[in-house]
Amino acid sequence: MAVVVMKFGGTSVADVERIKNVARHVKREADAGNKVAVVVSAMAGATNQLVGWVNEAAPLHDKREYDAVVASGEQVTAGLTAIVLQSMGVKARSWQGWQIPIETNTAHGSARIAGIPGDDLRRSMDAGEVAVITGFQGIEPKARRIATLGRGGSDTSAVAVAVALKADVCDIYTDVDGIYTTDPRIVPKARRLSKVSYEEMLEMASSGSKVLQTRSVELAMVHQVRTRVLSSFTKPEDMAPVGAAPLESVGTIVCGEDEIMETQVVSGIAYARDEAKITMLK
Ligand code: ADP
Ligand code: ASP
Ligand code: MG
């Protein structure tokens, strides 16, 4: 039996139909006897809308209230995912950041995770319940205020939960079937990598490749979490549960350099849309 963390991003939970698809992936793992924690993002576009409302309310605002608003998207998807799983006969319950608790520092808007006690979470999972956890959010324990982890932060929530649970793998399900040499939506000829080292992925993420939030890669590297990127749009029944097939048979694994035999000088190219270069000549 493996302990598996499965994270689903915004496009994977964009509507109830897609949440049903996510639940089928989760059921596959639970039916195979794996212990499963699911981490969900808000529905695609939901966080942008919430951020928009905050800025419309007041361009200069209290970051703690920003967090109270933008953390709400994940609450919806966690509850819906638990409901769908229950309707499929899978024992499941939702967990919000403060309930676990996922403890953060005071840097509201881009808080860092300080620790995850998680005793109740472990007890619930030991009793056979799938844990459906809100990504992106936690609680700042001193003031007991909700805090969010920065845009794309559900990846970091997933890796942190994997560390807390000593998970065998942290599977990041998204809308592409792995990590490519560059963004496959922009360069159709980009090649999927079967393995990439933490160091290489850190460099790609910090220079703009948003497939994984930079902090999630840092955390995975420090704690040596086997992190895999794969597509939620692959049919759930076409994939083998963790433990029944080698992890490398699907997606891309982010792992230690020592596991990668053939190292390349250049592994990938990243880009950032919101940066410009101006050269002044005199
Ligand atoms: P999610 O909502 O699941 O978190 P994101 O939109 O944050 O998904 O990240 C997935 C996207 O990352 C892909 O749709 C792709 O356009 C983009 N991307 C950028 N660089 C890469 C890369 N090197 N490999 C794969 N995807 C990449
Ligand atoms: N919902 C949050 C965002 O859009 C977190 C995430 O999706 O990872 O940034
Ligand atoms: Mg993302």
PDB file of C-alpha atoms and ligand atoms in Angstrom:
ATOM      1  CA  MET A   1       0.000   0.000   0.000  1.00  0.00           C
ATOM      2  CA  ALA A   2       1.349   3.405  -0.981  1.00  0.00           C
ATOM      3  CA  VAL A   3       0.639   6.818   0.477  1.00  0.00           C
ATOM      4  CA  VAL A   4      -0.270   9.034  -2.454  1.00  0.00           C
ATOM      5  CA  VAL A   5      -0.872  12.779  -2.680  1.00  0.00           C
ATOM      6  CA  MET A   6      -2.868  13.766  -5.777  1.00  0.00           C
ATOM      7  CA  LYS A   7      -3.077  17.469  -6.641  1.00  0.00           C
ATOM      8  CA  PHE A   8      -5.542  18.759  -9.230  1.00  0.00           C
ATOM      9  CA  GLY A   9      -5.151  22.244 -10.728  1.00  0.00           C
ATOM     10  CA  GLY A  10      -7.836  24.715 -11.790  1.00  0.00           C
ATOM     11  CA  THR A  11      -8.517  23.374 -15.291  1.00  0.00           C
ATOM     12  CA  SER A  12      -8.865  19.852 -13.881  1.00  0.00           C
ATOM     13  CA  VAL A  13     -11.671  20.991 -11.529  1.00  0.00           C
ATOM     14  CA  ALA A  14     -13.150  23.678 -13.800  1.00  0.00           C
ATOM     15  CA  ASP A  15     -16.726  22.358 -13.489  1.00  0.00           C
ATOM     16  CA  VAL A  16     -18.665  19.550 -11.835  1.00  0.00           C
ATOM     17  CA  GLU A  17     -18.168  17.226 -14.831  1.00  0.00           C
ATOM     18  CA  ARG A  18     -14.395  17.624 -14.495  1.00  0.00           C
ATOM     19  CA  ILE A  19     -14.598  17.123 -10.739  1.00  0.00           C
ATOM     20  CA  LYS A  20     -16.331  13.800 -11.498  1.00  0.00           C
ATOM     21  CA  ASN A  21     -13.387  12.910 -13.734  1.00  0.00           C
ATOM     22  CA  VAL A  22     -10.974  13.830 -10.917  1.00  0.00           C
ATOM     23  CA  ALA A  23     -12.958  11.643  -8.533  1.00  0.00           C
ATOM     24  CA  ARG A  24     -12.535   8.678 -10.898  1.00  0.00           C
ATOM     25  CA  HIS A  25      -8.748   9.116 -10.737  1.00  0.00           C
ATOM     26  CA  VAL A  26      -8.979   9.221  -6.944  1.00  0.00           C
ATOM     27  CA  LYS A  27     -11.264   6.171  -6.808  1.00  0.00           C
ATOM     28  CA  ARG A  28      -8.738   4.208  -8.887  1.00  0.00           C
ATOM     29  CA  GLU A  29      -6.076   4.813  -6.246  1.00  0.00           C
ATOM     30  CA  ALA A  30      -8.378   4.212  -3.271  1.00  0.00           C
ATOM     31  CA  ASP A  31      -9.752   0.986  -4.796  1.00  0.00           C
ATOM     32  CA  ALA A  32      -6.170  -0.262  -5.210  1.00  0.00           C
ATOM     33  CA  GLY A  33      -5.726   0.095  -1.441  1.00  0.00           C
ATOM     34  CA  ASN A  34      -3.575   3.221  -1.542  1.00  0.00           C
ATOM     35  CA  LYS A  35      -3.933   5.828   1.191  1.00  0.00           C
ATOM     36  CA  VAL A  36      -4.930   9.015  -0.605  1.00  0.00           C
ATOM     37  CA  ALA A  37      -4.779  12.736   0.158  1.00  0.00           C
ATOM     38  CA  VAL A  38      -6.195  14.950  -2.583  1.00  0.00           C
ATOM     39  CA  VAL A  39      -5.222  18.624  -2.865  1.00  0.00           C
ATOM     40  CA  VAL A  40      -7.448  20.803  -5.018  1.00  0.00           C
ATOM     41  CA  SER A  41      -7.168  24.250  -6.582  1.00  0.00           C
ATOM     42  CA  ALA A  42     -10.076  26.595  -7.169  1.00  0.00           C
ATOM     43  CA  MET A  43     -12.069  26.191 -10.397  1.00  0.00           C
ATOM     44  CA  ALA A  44     -10.219  27.717 -13.373  1.00  0.00           C
ATOM     45  CA  GLY A  45     -10.711  31.492 -13.367  1.00  0.00           C
ATOM     46  CA  ALA A  46     -12.242  31.565  -9.876  1.00  0.00           C
ATOM     47  CA  THR A  47      -9.169  32.980  -8.096  1.00  0.00           C
ATOM     48  CA  ASN A  48      -8.693  35.647 -10.797  1.00  0.00           C
ATOM     49  CA  GLN A  49     -12.299  36.703 -10.296  1.00  0.00           C
ATOM     50  CA  LEU A  50     -11.865  36.884  -6.508  1.00  0.00           C
ATOM     51  CA  VAL A  51      -8.665  38.929  -6.869  1.00  0.00           C
ATOM     52  CA  GLY A  52     -10.527  41.224  -9.289  1.00  0.00           C
ATOM     53  CA  TRP A  53     -13.294  41.809  -6.769  1.00  0.00           C
ATOM     54  CA  VAL A  54     -10.789  42.656  -4.039  1.00  0.00           C
ATOM     55  CA  ASN A  55      -9.042  45.200  -6.271  1.00  0.00           C
ATOM     56  CA  GLU A  56     -12.388  46.665  -7.313  1.00  0.00           C
ATOM     57  CA  ALA A  57     -13.384  47.022  -3.647  1.00  0.00           C
ATOM     58  CA  ALA A  58     -10.170  48.939  -2.871  1.00  0.00           C
ATOM     59  CA  PRO A  59      -6.904  48.937  -4.810  1.00  0.00           C
ATOM     60  CA  LEU A  60      -5.020  49.383  -1.524  1.00  0.00           C
ATOM     61  CA  HIS A  61      -6.427  46.775   0.841  1.00  0.00           C
ATOM     62  CA  ASP A  62      -5.691  44.803   3.989  1.00  0.00           C
ATOM     63  CA  LYS A  63      -3.788  41.686   2.856  1.00  0.00           C
ATOM     64  CA  ARG A  64      -5.466  39.620   5.585  1.00  0.00           C
ATOM     65  CA  GLU A  65      -8.868  40.391   4.064  1.00  0.00           C
ATOM     66  CA  TYR A  66      -7.467  39.686   0.578  1.00  0.00           C
ATOM     67  CA  ASP A  67      -6.598  36.223   1.902  1.00  0.00           C
ATOM     68  CA  ALA A  68     -10.058  35.775   3.458  1.00  0.00           C
ATOM     69  CA  VAL A  69     -11.582  36.401   0.026  1.00  0.00           C
ATOM     70  CA  VAL A  70      -9.221  34.584  -2.349  1.00  0.00           C
ATOM     71  CA  ALA A  71      -8.932  31.437  -0.200  1.00  0.00           C
ATOM     72  CA  SER A  72     -12.643  30.765  -0.749  1.00  0.00           C
ATOM     73  CA  GLY A  73     -12.286  29.245  -4.227  1.00  0.00           C
ATOM     74  CA  GLU A  74     -10.541  26.157  -2.874  1.00  0.00           C
ATOM     75  CA  GLN A  75     -13.212  25.630  -0.206  1.00  0.00           C
ATOM     76  CA  VAL A  76     -15.802  25.146  -2.953  1.00  0.00           C
ATOM     77  CA  THR A  77     -13.813  22.574  -4.940  1.00  0.00           C
ATOM     78  CA  ALA A  78     -12.748  20.605  -1.843  1.00  0.00           C
ATOM     79  CA  GLY A  79     -16.363  20.255  -0.711  1.00  0.00           C
ATOM     80  CA  LEU A  80     -17.605  19.364  -4.188  1.00  0.00           C
ATOM     81  CA  THR A  81     -14.864  16.763  -4.667  1.00  0.00           C
ATOM     82  CA  ALA A  82     -15.728  15.130  -1.336  1.00  0.00           C
ATOM     83  CA  ILE A  83     -19.422  15.078  -2.268  1.00  0.00           C
ATOM     84  CA  VAL A  84     -18.719  13.448  -5.645  1.00  0.00           C
ATOM     85  CA  LEU A  85     -16.388  10.866  -4.064  1.00  0.00           C
ATOM     86  CA  GLN A  86     -19.017   9.984  -1.469  1.00  0.00           C
ATOM     87  CA  SER A  87     -21.610   9.582  -4.235  1.00  0.00           C
ATOM     88  CA  MET A  88     -19.246   7.061  -5.876  1.00  0.00           C
ATOM     89  CA  GLY A  89     -19.029   5.057  -2.668  1.00  0.00           C
ATOM     90  CA  VAL A  90     -15.577   6.337  -1.653  1.00  0.00           C
ATOM     91  CA  LYS A  91     -15.232   7.369   2.007  1.00  0.00           C
ATOM     92  CA  ALA A  92     -14.030  10.978   1.901  1.00  0.00           C
ATOM     93  CA  ARG A  93     -14.119  14.285   3.732  1.00  0.00           C
ATOM     94  CA  SER A  94     -12.936  17.797   2.973  1.00  0.00           C
ATOM     95  CA  TRP A  95     -10.316  19.672   5.002  1.00  0.00           C
ATOM     96  CA  GLN A  96      -9.631  23.382   4.947  1.00  0.00           C
ATOM     97  CA  GLY A  97      -6.185  24.747   5.716  1.00  0.00           C
ATOM     98  CA  TRP A  98      -7.104  25.819   9.271  1.00  0.00           C
ATOM     99  CA  GLN A  99      -8.631  22.447  10.096  1.00  0.00           C
ATOM    100  CA  ILE A 100      -5.441  20.427   9.469  1.00  0.00           C
ATOM    101  CA  PRO A 101      -3.845  22.946  10.309  1.00  0.00           C
ATOM    102  CA  ILE A 102      -1.451  24.071   7.592  1.00  0.00           C
ATOM    103  CA  GLU A 103       0.442  26.666   9.615  1.00  0.00           C
ATOM    104  CA  THR A 104       2.032  29.613   7.842  1.00  0.00           C
ATOM    105  CA  ASN A 105       4.073  32.690   8.622  1.00  0.00           C
ATOM    106  CA  THR A 106       2.517  36.175   8.622  1.00  0.00           C
ATOM    107  CA  ALA A 107       3.344  37.090   5.005  1.00  0.00           C
ATOM    108  CA  HIS A 108      -0.281  37.332   3.911  1.00  0.00           C
ATOM    109  CA  GLY A 109      -0.768  36.995   0.163  1.00  0.00           C
ATOM    110  CA  SER A 110       2.369  34.894  -0.282  1.00  0.00           C
ATOM    111  CA  ALA A 111       2.778  33.142   3.040  1.00  0.00           C
ATOM    112  CA  ARG A 112       5.262  30.344   3.600  1.00  0.00           C
ATOM    113  CA  ILE A 113       4.282  27.078   5.250  1.00  0.00           C
ATOM    114  CA  ALA A 114       5.834  26.784   8.716  1.00  0.00           C
ATOM    115  CA  GLY A 115       4.520  23.333   9.654  1.00  0.00           C
ATOM    116  CA  ILE A 116       1.691  20.836   9.322  1.00  0.00           C
ATOM    117  CA  PRO A 117       0.846  19.062  12.610  1.00  0.00           C
ATOM    118  CA  GLY A 118      -1.889  17.048  10.869  1.00  0.00           C
ATOM    119  CA  ASP A 119      -2.692  14.480  13.594  1.00  0.00           C
ATOM    120  CA  ASP A 120      -6.430  14.493  12.866  1.00  0.00           C
ATOM    121  CA  LEU A 121      -5.688  14.230   9.166  1.00  0.00           C
ATOM    122  CA  ARG A 122      -3.526  11.138   9.694  1.00  0.00           C
ATOM    123  CA  ARG A 123      -6.150   9.578  11.985  1.00  0.00           C
ATOM    124  CA  SER A 124      -8.872  10.118   9.389  1.00  0.00           C
ATOM    125  CA  MET A 125      -6.720   8.630   6.625  1.00  0.00           C
ATOM    126  CA  ASP A 126      -5.759   5.678   8.834  1.00  0.00           C
ATOM    127  CA  ALA A 127      -9.487   5.042   9.233  1.00  0.00           C
ATOM    128  CA  GLY A 128      -9.734   4.695   5.448  1.00  0.00           C
ATOM    129  CA  GLU A 129     -11.052   8.145   4.572  1.00  0.00           C
ATOM    130  CA  VAL A 130      -9.764   9.979   1.503  1.00  0.00           C
ATOM    131  CA  ALA A 131      -8.700  13.469   2.631  1.00  0.00           C
ATOM    132  CA  VAL A 132      -9.677  16.238   0.239  1.00  0.00           C
ATOM    133  CA  ILE A 133      -7.590  19.269   1.152  1.00  0.00           C
ATOM    134  CA  THR A 134      -7.907  22.867   0.004  1.00  0.00           C
ATOM    135  CA  GLY A 135      -4.727  23.916  -1.774  1.00  0.00           C
ATOM    136  CA  PHE A 136      -3.313  27.446  -1.601  1.00  0.00           C
ATOM    137  CA  GLN A 137      -4.458  28.237   1.940  1.00  0.00           C
ATOM    138  CA  GLY A 138      -3.404  27.817   5.524  1.00  0.00           C
ATOM    139  CA  ILE A 139      -3.685  29.599   8.839  1.00  0.00           C
ATOM    140  CA  GLU A 140      -1.338  32.010  10.553  1.00  0.00           C
ATOM    141  CA  PRO A 141      -1.543  30.485  14.040  1.00  0.00           C
ATOM    142  CA  LYS A 142      -0.743  33.513  16.245  1.00  0.00           C
ATOM    143  CA  ALA A 143      -3.510  35.770  14.976  1.00  0.00           C
ATOM    144  CA  ARG A 144      -5.581  32.781  13.723  1.00  0.00           C
ATOM    145  CA  ARG A 145      -6.084  34.384  10.325  1.00  0.00           C
ATOM    146  CA  ILE A 146      -6.423  32.613   6.970  1.00  0.00           C
ATOM    147  CA  ALA A 147      -3.324  33.007   4.822  1.00  0.00           C
ATOM    148  CA  THR A 148      -2.683  32.175   1.166  1.00  0.00           C
ATOM    149  CA  LEU A 149       0.528  30.905  -0.359  1.00  0.00           C
ATOM    150  CA  GLY A 150       0.854  33.036  -3.492  1.00  0.00           C
ATOM    151  CA  ARG A 151      -0.502  32.345  -6.973  1.00  0.00           C
ATOM    152  CA  GLY A 152      -0.035  28.759  -8.044  1.00  0.00           C
ATOM    153  CA  GLY A 153       0.392  27.861  -4.358  1.00  0.00           C
ATOM    154  CA  SER A 154      -1.617  24.636  -4.444  1.00  0.00           C
ATOM    155  CA  ASP A 155       1.473  22.888  -5.838  1.00  0.00           C
ATOM    156  CA  THR A 156       3.298  23.888  -2.655  1.00  0.00           C
ATOM    157  CA  SER A 157       0.377  22.747  -0.483  1.00  0.00           C
ATOM    158  CA  ALA A 158       0.549  19.342  -2.189  1.00  0.00           C
ATOM    159  CA  VAL A 159       4.286  18.892  -1.670  1.00  0.00           C
ATOM    160  CA  ALA A 160       4.002  20.072   1.961  1.00  0.00           C
ATOM    161  CA  VAL A 161       1.203  17.570   2.620  1.00  0.00           C
ATOM    162  CA  ALA A 162       3.360  14.872   0.990  1.00  0.00           C
ATOM    163  CA  VAL A 163       6.191  15.765   3.402  1.00  0.00           C
ATOM    164  CA  ALA A 164       3.841  15.697   6.407  1.00  0.00           C
ATOM    165  CA  LEU A 165       2.400  12.311   5.396  1.00  0.00           C
ATOM    166  CA  LYS A 166       5.775  10.882   4.273  1.00  0.00           C
ATOM    167  CA  ALA A 167       4.017  10.076   1.001  1.00  0.00           C
ATOM    168  CA  ASP A 168       5.560   7.729  -1.556  1.00  0.00           C
ATOM    169  CA  VAL A 169       4.712  10.126  -4.358  1.00  0.00           C
ATOM    170  CA  CYS A 170       3.229  13.566  -4.906  1.00  0.00           C
ATOM    171  CA  ASP A 171       1.280  13.427  -8.172  1.00  0.00           C
ATOM    172  CA  ILE A 172       0.532  16.844  -9.695  1.00  0.00           C
ATOM    173  CA  TYR A 173      -2.311  16.397 -12.179  1.00  0.00           C
ATOM    174  CA  THR A 174      -2.643  19.253 -14.654  1.00  0.00           C
ATOM    175  CA  ASP A 175      -3.715  19.974 -18.234  1.00  0.00           C
ATOM    176  CA  VAL A 176      -0.491  18.747 -19.919  1.00  0.00           C
ATOM    177  CA  ASP A 177       0.886  15.227 -19.682  1.00  0.00           C
ATOM    178  CA  GLY A 178       4.240  16.119 -18.168  1.00  0.00           C
ATOM    179  CA  ILE A 179       7.069  18.614 -18.117  1.00  0.00           C
ATOM    180  CA  TYR A 180       8.312  19.571 -21.566  1.00  0.00           C
ATOM    181  CA  THR A 181      11.513  21.143 -22.830  1.00  0.00           C
ATOM    182  CA  THR A 182       9.451  24.328 -23.103  1.00  0.00           C
ATOM    183  CA  ASP A 183       5.754  25.260 -22.834  1.00  0.00           C
ATOM    184  CA  PRO A 184       4.038  22.769 -25.201  1.00  0.00           C
ATOM    185  CA  ARG A 185       1.121  25.172 -25.714  1.00  0.00           C
ATOM    186  CA  ILE A 186       3.483  27.663 -27.341  1.00  0.00           C
ATOM    187  CA  VAL A 187       5.982  25.334 -28.997  1.00  0.00           C
ATOM    188  CA  PRO A 188       4.171  22.253 -30.332  1.00  0.00           C
ATOM    189  CA  LYS A 189       7.534  20.584 -31.076  1.00  0.00           C
ATOM    190  CA  ALA A 190       8.529  20.672 -27.391  1.00  0.00           C
ATOM    191  CA  ARG A 191       9.544  17.251 -26.106  1.00  0.00           C
ATOM    192  CA  ARG A 192       8.267  15.637 -22.929  1.00  0.00           C
ATOM    193  CA  LEU A 193      10.970  14.789 -20.402  1.00  0.00           C
ATOM    194  CA  SER A 194      10.516  11.499 -18.554  1.00  0.00           C
ATOM    195  CA  LYS A 195      12.685  12.703 -15.666  1.00  0.00           C
ATOM    196  CA  VAL A 196      13.985  16.103 -14.651  1.00  0.00           C
ATOM    197  CA  SER A 197      16.177  16.934 -11.658  1.00  0.00           C
ATOM    198  CA  TYR A 198      15.017  19.182  -8.821  1.00  0.00           C
ATOM    199  CA  GLU A 199      17.785  21.633  -9.719  1.00  0.00           C
ATOM    200  CA  GLU A 200      16.782  21.833 -13.390  1.00  0.00           C
ATOM    201  CA  MET A 201      13.090  22.175 -12.541  1.00  0.00           C
ATOM    202  CA  LEU A 202      13.865  24.866  -9.996  1.00  0.00           C
ATOM    203  CA  GLU A 203      15.671  26.825 -12.652  1.00  0.00           C
ATOM    204  CA  MET A 204      12.837  26.380 -15.156  1.00  0.00           C
ATOM    205  CA  ALA A 205      10.172  27.324 -12.584  1.00  0.00           C
ATOM    206  CA  SER A 206      12.010  30.379 -11.316  1.00  0.00           C
ATOM    207  CA  SER A 207      12.559  31.637 -14.846  1.00  0.00           C
ATOM    208  CA  GLY A 208       8.871  31.511 -15.685  1.00  0.00           C
ATOM    209  CA  SER A 209       7.710  27.951 -16.389  1.00  0.00           C
ATOM    210  CA  LYS A 210       4.510  27.927 -14.346  1.00  0.00           C
ATOM    211  CA  VAL A 211       3.860  24.194 -14.561  1.00  0.00           C
ATOM    212  CA  LEU A 212       5.083  23.972 -10.927  1.00  0.00           C
ATOM    213  CA  GLN A 213       5.241  26.839  -8.431  1.00  0.00           C
ATOM    214  CA  THR A 214       8.914  27.543  -7.629  1.00  0.00           C
ATOM    215  CA  ARG A 215       8.381  27.070  -3.899  1.00  0.00           C
ATOM    216  CA  SER A 216       6.926  23.609  -4.437  1.00  0.00           C
ATOM    217  CA  VAL A 217      10.100  22.534  -6.251  1.00  0.00           C
ATOM    218  CA  GLU A 218      12.275  23.973  -3.455  1.00  0.00           C
ATOM    219  CA  LEU A 219      10.283  22.055  -0.877  1.00  0.00           C
ATOM    220  CA  ALA A 220      10.380  18.844  -2.912  1.00  0.00           C
ATOM    221  CA  MET A 221      14.151  19.206  -3.296  1.00  0.00           C
ATOM    222  CA  VAL A 222      14.799  19.849   0.401  1.00  0.00           C
ATOM    223  CA  HIS A 223      12.669  16.878   1.488  1.00  0.00           C
ATOM    224  CA  GLN A 224      13.439  14.657  -1.533  1.00  0.00           C
ATOM    225  CA  VAL A 225       9.754  14.216  -2.374  1.00  0.00           C
ATOM    226  CA  ARG A 226       9.193  12.191  -5.539  1.00  0.00           C
ATOM    227  CA  THR A 227       7.019  14.564  -7.510  1.00  0.00           C
ATOM    228  CA  ARG A 228       5.350  13.564 -10.736  1.00  0.00           C
ATOM    229  CA  VAL A 229       3.536  15.790 -13.258  1.00  0.00           C
ATOM    230  CA  LEU A 230       0.784  14.111 -15.261  1.00  0.00           C
ATOM    231  CA  SER A 231      -2.475  14.903 -17.031  1.00  0.00           C
ATOM    232  CA  SER A 232      -5.904  14.627 -15.419  1.00  0.00           C
ATOM    233  CA  PHE A 233      -7.295  14.384 -18.953  1.00  0.00           C
ATOM    234  CA  THR A 234      -5.767  10.943 -19.506  1.00  0.00           C
ATOM    235  CA  LYS A 235      -8.711   8.567 -18.999  1.00  0.00           C
ATOM    236  CA  PRO A 236      -8.706   7.451 -15.345  1.00  0.00           C
ATOM    237  CA  GLU A 237      -9.201   3.812 -16.389  1.00  0.00           C
ATOM    238  CA  ASP A 238      -6.206   3.944 -18.768  1.00  0.00           C
ATOM    239  CA  MET A 239      -3.820   4.630 -15.895  1.00  0.00           C
ATOM    240  CA  ALA A 240      -2.422   2.090 -13.457  1.00  0.00           C
ATOM    241  CA  PRO A 241      -2.678   2.899  -9.761  1.00  0.00           C
ATOM    242  CA  VAL A 242       0.524   3.804  -7.913  1.00  0.00           C
ATOM    243  CA  GLY A 243       2.275   0.567  -6.971  1.00  0.00           C
ATOM    244  CA  ALA A 244       0.915  -1.427  -9.936  1.00  0.00           C
ATOM    245  CA  ALA A 245       3.279   0.022 -12.566  1.00  0.00           C
ATOM    246  CA  PRO A 246       6.610   1.848 -12.506  1.00  0.00           C
ATOM    247  CA  LEU A 247       6.115   5.550 -11.765  1.00  0.00           C
ATOM    248  CA  GLU A 248       8.077   6.461 -14.890  1.00  0.00           C
ATOM    249  CA  SER A 249       5.495   4.806 -17.167  1.00  0.00           C
ATOM    250  CA  VAL A 250       3.502   8.050 -17.316  1.00  0.00           C
ATOM    251  CA  GLY A 251       4.180  11.784 -16.979  1.00  0.00           C
ATOM    252  CA  THR A 252       7.435  13.358 -15.789  1.00  0.00           C
ATOM    253  CA  ILE A 253       9.194  12.615 -12.519  1.00  0.00           C
ATOM    254  CA  VAL A 254      11.077  15.366 -10.715  1.00  0.00           C
ATOM    255  CA  CYS A 255      13.831  13.605  -8.789  1.00  0.00           C
ATOM    256  CA  GLY A 256      17.450  13.716  -7.659  1.00  0.00           C
ATOM    257  CA  GLU A 257      20.185  14.272 -10.242  1.00  0.00           C
ATOM    258  CA  ASP A 258      21.742  10.888  -9.381  1.00  0.00           C
ATOM    259  CA  GLU A 259      18.684   9.133 -10.851  1.00  0.00           C
ATOM    260  CA  ILE A 260      19.148  10.730 -14.231  1.00  0.00           C
ATOM    261  CA  MET A 261      21.679   8.826 -16.321  1.00  0.00           C
ATOM    262  CA  GLU A 262      21.914  11.034 -19.375  1.00  0.00           C
ATOM    263  CA  THR A 263      22.332  14.601 -18.289  1.00  0.00           C
ATOM    264  CA  GLN A 264      21.901  17.339 -20.843  1.00  0.00           C
ATOM    265  CA  VAL A 265      23.562  20.722 -21.029  1.00  0.00           C
ATOM    266  CA  VAL A 266      20.221  22.432 -21.697  1.00  0.00           C
ATOM    267  CA  SER A 267      17.097  20.682 -20.360  1.00  0.00           C
ATOM    268  CA  GLY A 268      14.519  23.283 -21.172  1.00  0.00           C
ATOM    269  CA  ILE A 269      13.617  26.851 -22.043  1.00  0.00           C
ATOM    270  CA  ALA A 270      11.277  28.974 -19.936  1.00  0.00           C
ATOM    271  CA  TYR A 271       9.706  32.327 -20.695  1.00  0.00           C
ATOM    272  CA  ALA A 272       7.874  35.089 -18.834  1.00  0.00           C
ATOM    273  CA  ARG A 273       5.141  37.090 -20.567  1.00  0.00           C
ATOM    274  CA  ASP A 274       5.178  39.961 -18.092  1.00  0.00           C
ATOM    275  CA  GLU A 275       8.793  41.003 -18.557  1.00  0.00           C
ATOM    276  CA  ALA A 276      10.318  43.297 -21.186  1.00  0.00           C
ATOM    277  CA  LYS A 277      13.910  44.120 -22.036  1.00  0.00           C
ATOM    278  CA  ILE A 278      14.862  47.680 -22.890  1.00  0.00           C
ATOM    279  CA  THR A 279      18.391  48.410 -24.110  1.00  0.00           C
ATOM    280  CA  MET A 280      19.638  51.994 -24.118  1.00  0.00           C
ATOM    281  CA  LEU A 281      22.532  52.894 -26.409  1.00  0.00           C
ATOM    282  CA  LYS A 282      24.359  56.133 -26.244  1.00  0.00           C
TER     283      LYS A 282
HETATM  284  P1  ADP B   1      -2.755  24.023 -13.027  1.00  0.00           P
HETATM  285  O1  ADP B   1      -3.968  24.884 -13.139  1.00  0.00           O
HETATM  286  O2  ADP B   1      -3.042  22.560 -13.194  1.00  0.00           O
HETATM  287  O3  ADP B   1      -1.923  24.330 -11.805  1.00  0.00           O
HETATM  288  P2  ADP B   1      -0.946  25.620 -14.631  1.00  0.00           P
HETATM  289  O4  ADP B   1      -1.656  26.415 -15.694  1.00  0.00           O
HETATM  290  O5  ADP B   1      -0.517  26.319 -13.396  1.00  0.00           O
HETATM  291  O6  ADP B   1      -1.859  24.361 -14.299  1.00  0.00           O
HETATM  292  O7  ADP B   1       0.349  24.881 -15.253  1.00  0.00           O
HETATM  293  C1  ADP B   1       0.206  24.084 -16.390  1.00  0.00           C
HETATM  294  C2  ADP B   1       0.630  24.883 -17.621  1.00  0.00           C
HETATM  295  O8  ADP B   1       2.022  25.152 -17.549  1.00  0.00           O
HETATM  296  C3  ADP B   1       0.470  24.150 -18.928  1.00  0.00           C
HETATM  297  O9  ADP B   1      -0.829  24.296 -19.449  1.00  0.00           O
HETATM  298  C4  ADP B   1       1.531  24.809 -19.819  1.00  0.00           C
HETATM  299  O10 ADP B   1       0.968  25.770 -20.683  1.00  0.00           O
HETATM  300  C5  ADP B   1       2.442  25.545 -18.831  1.00  0.00           C
HETATM  301  N1  ADP B   1       3.863  25.254 -18.997  1.00  0.00           N
HETATM  302  C6  ADP B   1       4.839  26.204 -19.023  1.00  0.00           C
HETATM  303  N2  ADP B   1       6.034  25.651 -19.194  1.00  0.00           N
HETATM  304  C7  ADP B   1       5.840  24.304 -19.271  1.00  0.00           C
HETATM  305  C8  ADP B   1       6.717  23.181 -19.454  1.00  0.00           C
HETATM  306  N3  ADP B   1       8.030  23.343 -19.573  1.00  0.00           N
HETATM  307  N4  ADP B   1       6.155  21.944 -19.498  1.00  0.00           N
HETATM  308  C9  ADP B   1       4.829  21.777 -19.350  1.00  0.00           C
HETATM  309  N5  ADP B   1       3.957  22.791 -19.184  1.00  0.00           N
HETATM  310  C10 ADP B   1       4.449  24.045 -19.151  1.00  0.00           C
HETATM  311  N1  ASP B   2      -6.190  28.960  -7.019  1.00  0.00           N
HETATM  312  C1  ASP B   2      -4.868  29.515  -6.784  1.00  0.00           C
HETATM  313  C2  ASP B   2      -4.407  30.315  -8.004  1.00  0.00           C
HETATM  314  O1  ASP B   2      -5.135  30.398  -8.991  1.00  0.00           O
HETATM  315  C3  ASP B   2      -3.859  28.484  -6.401  1.00  0.00           C
HETATM  316  C4  ASP B   2      -3.565  27.428  -7.447  1.00  0.00           C
HETATM  317  O2  ASP B   2      -4.346  27.219  -8.375  1.00  0.00           O
HETATM  318  O3  ASP B   2      -2.524  26.777  -7.315  1.00  0.00           O
HETATM  319  O4  ASP B   2      -3.357  30.885  -7.961  1.00  0.00           O
HETATM  320 MG    MG B   3      -0.543  25.873 -11.349  1.00  0.00          MG
END
